[in-house]
mmCIF file of C-alpha atoms in Angstrom:
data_model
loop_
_atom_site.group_PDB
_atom_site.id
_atom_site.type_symbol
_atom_site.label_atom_id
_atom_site.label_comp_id
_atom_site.label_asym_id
_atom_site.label_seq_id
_atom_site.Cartn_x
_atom_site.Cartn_y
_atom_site.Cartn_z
ATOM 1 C CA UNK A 1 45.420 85.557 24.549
ATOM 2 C CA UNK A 2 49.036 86.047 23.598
ATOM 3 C CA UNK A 3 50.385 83.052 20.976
ATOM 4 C CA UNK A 4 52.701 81.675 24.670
ATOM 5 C CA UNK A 5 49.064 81.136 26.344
ATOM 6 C CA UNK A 6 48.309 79.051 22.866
ATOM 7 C CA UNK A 7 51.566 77.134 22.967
ATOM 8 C CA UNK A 8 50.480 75.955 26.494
ATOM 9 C CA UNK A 9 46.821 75.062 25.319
ATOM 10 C CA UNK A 10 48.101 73.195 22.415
ATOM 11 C CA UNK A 11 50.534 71.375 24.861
ATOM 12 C CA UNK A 12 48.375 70.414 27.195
ATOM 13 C CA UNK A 13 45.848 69.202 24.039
ATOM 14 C CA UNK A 14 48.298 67.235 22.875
ATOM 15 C CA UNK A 15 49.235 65.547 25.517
ATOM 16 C CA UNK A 16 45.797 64.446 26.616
ATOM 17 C CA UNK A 17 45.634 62.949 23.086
ATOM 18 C CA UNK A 18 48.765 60.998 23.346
ATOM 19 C CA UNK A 19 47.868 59.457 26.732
ATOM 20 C CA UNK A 20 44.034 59.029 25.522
ATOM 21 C CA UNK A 21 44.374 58.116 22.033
ATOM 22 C CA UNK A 22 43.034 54.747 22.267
ATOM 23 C CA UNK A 23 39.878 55.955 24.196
ATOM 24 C CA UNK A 24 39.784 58.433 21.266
ATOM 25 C CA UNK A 25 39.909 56.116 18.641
ATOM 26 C CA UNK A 26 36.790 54.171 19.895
ATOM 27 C CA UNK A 27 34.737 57.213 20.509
ATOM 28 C CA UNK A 28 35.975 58.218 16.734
ATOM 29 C CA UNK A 29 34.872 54.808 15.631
ATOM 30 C CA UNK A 30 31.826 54.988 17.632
ATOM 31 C CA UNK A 31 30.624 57.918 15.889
ATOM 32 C CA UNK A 32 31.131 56.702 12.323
ATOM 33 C CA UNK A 33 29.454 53.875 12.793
ATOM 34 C CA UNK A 34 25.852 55.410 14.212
ATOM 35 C CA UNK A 35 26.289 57.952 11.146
ATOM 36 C CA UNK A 36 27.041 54.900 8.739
ATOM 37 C CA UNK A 37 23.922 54.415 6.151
ATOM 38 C CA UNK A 38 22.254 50.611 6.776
ATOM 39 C CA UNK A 39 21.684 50.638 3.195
ATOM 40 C CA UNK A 40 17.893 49.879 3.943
ATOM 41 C CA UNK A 41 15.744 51.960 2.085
ATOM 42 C CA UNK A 42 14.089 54.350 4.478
ATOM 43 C CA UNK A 43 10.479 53.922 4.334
ATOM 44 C CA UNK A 44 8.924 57.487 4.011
ATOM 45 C CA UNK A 45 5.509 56.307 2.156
ATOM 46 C CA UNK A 46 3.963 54.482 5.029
ATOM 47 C CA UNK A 47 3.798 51.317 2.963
ATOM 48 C CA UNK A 48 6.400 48.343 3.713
ATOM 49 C CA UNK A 49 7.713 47.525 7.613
ATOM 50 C CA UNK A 50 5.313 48.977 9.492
ATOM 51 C CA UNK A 51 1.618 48.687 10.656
ATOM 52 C CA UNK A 52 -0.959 50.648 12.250
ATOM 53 C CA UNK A 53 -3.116 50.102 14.915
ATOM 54 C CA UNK A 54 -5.843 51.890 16.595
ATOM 55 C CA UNK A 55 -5.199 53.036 20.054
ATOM 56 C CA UNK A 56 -8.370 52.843 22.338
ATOM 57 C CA UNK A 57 -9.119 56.788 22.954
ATOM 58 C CA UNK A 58 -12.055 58.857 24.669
ATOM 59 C CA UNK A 59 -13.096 61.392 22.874
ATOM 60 C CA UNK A 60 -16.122 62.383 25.632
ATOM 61 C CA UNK A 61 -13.339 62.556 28.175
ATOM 62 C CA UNK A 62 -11.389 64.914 26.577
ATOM 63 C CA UNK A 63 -14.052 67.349 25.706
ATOM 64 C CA UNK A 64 -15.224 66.819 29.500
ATOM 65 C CA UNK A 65 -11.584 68.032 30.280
ATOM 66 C CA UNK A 66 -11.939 70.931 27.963
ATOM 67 C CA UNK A 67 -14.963 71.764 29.216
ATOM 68 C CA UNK A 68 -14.009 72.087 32.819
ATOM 69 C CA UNK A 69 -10.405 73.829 32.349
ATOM 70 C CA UNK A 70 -11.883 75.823 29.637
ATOM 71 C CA UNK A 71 -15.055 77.118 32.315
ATOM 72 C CA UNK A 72 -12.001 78.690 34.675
ATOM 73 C CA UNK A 73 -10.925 81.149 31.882
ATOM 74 C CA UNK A 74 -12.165 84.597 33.465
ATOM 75 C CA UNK A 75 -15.706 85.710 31.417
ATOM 76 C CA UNK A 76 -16.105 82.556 30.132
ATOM 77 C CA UNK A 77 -18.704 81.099 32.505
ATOM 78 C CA UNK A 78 -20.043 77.618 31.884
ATOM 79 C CA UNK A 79 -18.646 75.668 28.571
ATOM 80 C CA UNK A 80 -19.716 73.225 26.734
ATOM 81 C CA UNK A 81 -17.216 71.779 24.133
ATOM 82 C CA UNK A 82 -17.518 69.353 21.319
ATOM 83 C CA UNK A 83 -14.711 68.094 19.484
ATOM 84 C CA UNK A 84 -15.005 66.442 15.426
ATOM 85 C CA UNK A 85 -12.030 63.899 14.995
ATOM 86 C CA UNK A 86 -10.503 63.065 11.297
ATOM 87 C CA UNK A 87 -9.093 60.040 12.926
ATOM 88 C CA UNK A 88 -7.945 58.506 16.850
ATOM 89 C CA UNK A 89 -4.859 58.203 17.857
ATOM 90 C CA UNK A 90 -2.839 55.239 16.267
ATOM 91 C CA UNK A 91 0.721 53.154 17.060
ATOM 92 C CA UNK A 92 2.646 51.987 14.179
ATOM 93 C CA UNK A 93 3.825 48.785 15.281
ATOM 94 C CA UNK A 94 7.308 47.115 13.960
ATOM 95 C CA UNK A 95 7.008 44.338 11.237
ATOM 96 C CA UNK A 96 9.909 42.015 10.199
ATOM 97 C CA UNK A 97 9.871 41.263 6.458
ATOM 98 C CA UNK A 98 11.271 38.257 4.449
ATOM 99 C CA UNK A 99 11.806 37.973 0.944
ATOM 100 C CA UNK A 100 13.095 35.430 -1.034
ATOM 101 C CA UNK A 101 13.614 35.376 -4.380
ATOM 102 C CA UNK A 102 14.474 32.788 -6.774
ATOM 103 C CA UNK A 103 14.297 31.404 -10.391
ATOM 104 C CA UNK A 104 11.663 34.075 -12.001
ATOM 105 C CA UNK A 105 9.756 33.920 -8.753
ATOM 106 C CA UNK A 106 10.013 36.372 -5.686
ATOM 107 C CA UNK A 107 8.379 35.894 -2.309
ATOM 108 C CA UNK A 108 7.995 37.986 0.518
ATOM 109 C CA UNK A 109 6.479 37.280 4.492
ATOM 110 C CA UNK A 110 5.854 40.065 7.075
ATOM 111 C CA UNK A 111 4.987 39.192 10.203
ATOM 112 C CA UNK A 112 4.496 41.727 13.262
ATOM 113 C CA UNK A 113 7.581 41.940 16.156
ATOM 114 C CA UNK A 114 6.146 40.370 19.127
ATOM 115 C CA UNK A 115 8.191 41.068 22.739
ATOM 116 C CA UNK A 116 7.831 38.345 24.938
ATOM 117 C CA UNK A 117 7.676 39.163 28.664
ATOM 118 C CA UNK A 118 7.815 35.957 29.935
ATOM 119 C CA UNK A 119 4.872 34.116 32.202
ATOM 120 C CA UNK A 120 2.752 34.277 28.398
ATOM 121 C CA UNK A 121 2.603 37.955 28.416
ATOM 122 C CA UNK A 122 3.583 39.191 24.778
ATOM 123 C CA UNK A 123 3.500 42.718 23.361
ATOM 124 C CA UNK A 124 3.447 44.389 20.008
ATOM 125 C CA UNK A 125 6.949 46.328 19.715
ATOM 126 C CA UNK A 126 6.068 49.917 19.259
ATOM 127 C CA UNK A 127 7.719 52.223 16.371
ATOM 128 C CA UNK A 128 6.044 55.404 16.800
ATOM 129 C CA UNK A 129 3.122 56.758 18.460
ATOM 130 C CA UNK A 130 0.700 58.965 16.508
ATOM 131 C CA UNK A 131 -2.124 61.555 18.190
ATOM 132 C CA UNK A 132 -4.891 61.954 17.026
ATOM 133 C CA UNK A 133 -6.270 64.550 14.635
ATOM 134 C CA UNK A 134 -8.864 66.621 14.780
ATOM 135 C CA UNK A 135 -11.379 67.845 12.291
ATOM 136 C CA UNK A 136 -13.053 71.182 14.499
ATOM 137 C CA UNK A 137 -14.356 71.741 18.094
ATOM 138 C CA UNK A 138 -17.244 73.753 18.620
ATOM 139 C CA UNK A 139 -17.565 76.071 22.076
ATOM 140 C CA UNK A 140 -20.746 76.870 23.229
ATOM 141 C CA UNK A 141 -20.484 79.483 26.691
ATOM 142 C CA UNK A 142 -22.269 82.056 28.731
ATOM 143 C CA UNK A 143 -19.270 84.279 27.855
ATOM 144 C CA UNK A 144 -18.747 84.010 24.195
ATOM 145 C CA UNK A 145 -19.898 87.546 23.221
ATOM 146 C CA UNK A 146 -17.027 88.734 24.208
ATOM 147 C CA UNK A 147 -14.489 89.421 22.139
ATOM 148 C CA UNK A 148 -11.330 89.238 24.447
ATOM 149 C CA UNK A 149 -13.025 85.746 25.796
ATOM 150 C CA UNK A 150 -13.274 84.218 22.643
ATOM 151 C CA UNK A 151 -9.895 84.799 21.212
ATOM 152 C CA UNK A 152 -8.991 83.276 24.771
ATOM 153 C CA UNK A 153 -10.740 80.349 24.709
ATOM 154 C CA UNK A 154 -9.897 80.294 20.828
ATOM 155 C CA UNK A 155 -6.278 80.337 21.722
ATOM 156 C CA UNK A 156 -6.280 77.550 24.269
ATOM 157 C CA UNK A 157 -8.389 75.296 22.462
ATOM 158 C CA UNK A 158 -5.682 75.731 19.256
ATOM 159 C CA UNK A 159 -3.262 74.851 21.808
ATOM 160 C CA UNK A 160 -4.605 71.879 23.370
ATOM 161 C CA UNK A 161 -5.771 70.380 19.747
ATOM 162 C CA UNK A 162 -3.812 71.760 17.053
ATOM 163 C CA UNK A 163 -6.516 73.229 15.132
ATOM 164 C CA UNK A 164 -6.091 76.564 13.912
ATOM 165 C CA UNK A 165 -8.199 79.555 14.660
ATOM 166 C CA UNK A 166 -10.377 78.676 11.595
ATOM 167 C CA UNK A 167 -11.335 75.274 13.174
ATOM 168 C CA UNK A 168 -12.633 76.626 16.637
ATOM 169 C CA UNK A 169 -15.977 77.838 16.473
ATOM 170 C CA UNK A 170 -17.149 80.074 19.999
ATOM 171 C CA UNK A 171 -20.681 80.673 20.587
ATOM 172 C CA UNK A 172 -22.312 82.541 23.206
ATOM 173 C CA UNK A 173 -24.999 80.068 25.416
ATOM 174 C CA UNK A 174 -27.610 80.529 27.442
#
């Protein structure tokens, strides 16, 4: 681009900005003011605003699932899969904290956020959702002698679970 094609760009730029510079301004102002620090401490450690709780989850299920989606990899024949779980899936839940402090004394309340959907129906208010983790799955099928079978049933089961190839165990069956 020669610098007459720039003088026309930086026109034209300029005025856009004169005629928009309000909208501009509260865009600009919208943007400091998500990046501007609360000056709440974030709370890394797992201890303070938050809560856990235990998410109903079936284990048997999901090694059913395994079992039949694993069974259609080719050579694999009939599987049989049995998962070890470090611990279920879990929500961590929103708490409100108050603390008051006064003459040598300091006192603090935490309470969980409740969301109130009217007609009596209340709900916990959800900060994150964790999956579970597993400890080791076990694969027992006709097919496991085979090398190129159990790297592939290796490989999906890392996938679906997270475990790494040191976690899976393949054994041939009956």
């Amino acid at each position: 681009m020669n610098a007459g094609t720039w003088k026309e760009w930086g026109g034209k730029v300029k005025t856009v900005a004169e005629r928009y510079k309000f909208v501009l301004l509260v865009l600009l102002a919208g943007v400091v003011l998500l990046l501007w620090p609360t000056g709440e401490p974030s709370d890394q450690s797992g201890t303070g605003t938050t809560q856990t709780k235990e998410v109903d989850y079936n284990v048997e299920a999901l090694e059913e699932k395994l079992s039949r989606t694993l069974s259609k990899v080719e050579g694999a024949g009939t599987v049989e899969v049995v998962l070890s779980v470090k611990s279920g899936p879990r929500q961590i839940l929103a708490r409100d904290s108050d603390r008051e402090t006064g003459e040598g004394e300091s006192h603090s309340q935490e309470t969980t956020v409740i969301l109130s959907r009217g007609s009596g129906v209340e709900d916990t208010v959800t900060v994150q959702q964790l999956s579970p983790q597993f400890r080791g799955a076990l694969v027992v099928c006709s097919g496991g002698g085979d090398p190129s079978v159990r790297l592939a049933l290796t490989e999906a089961v890392s996938a679906l679970t997270g475990l790494g190839a040191d976690k899976i165990s393949i054994c041939e069956g009956k």
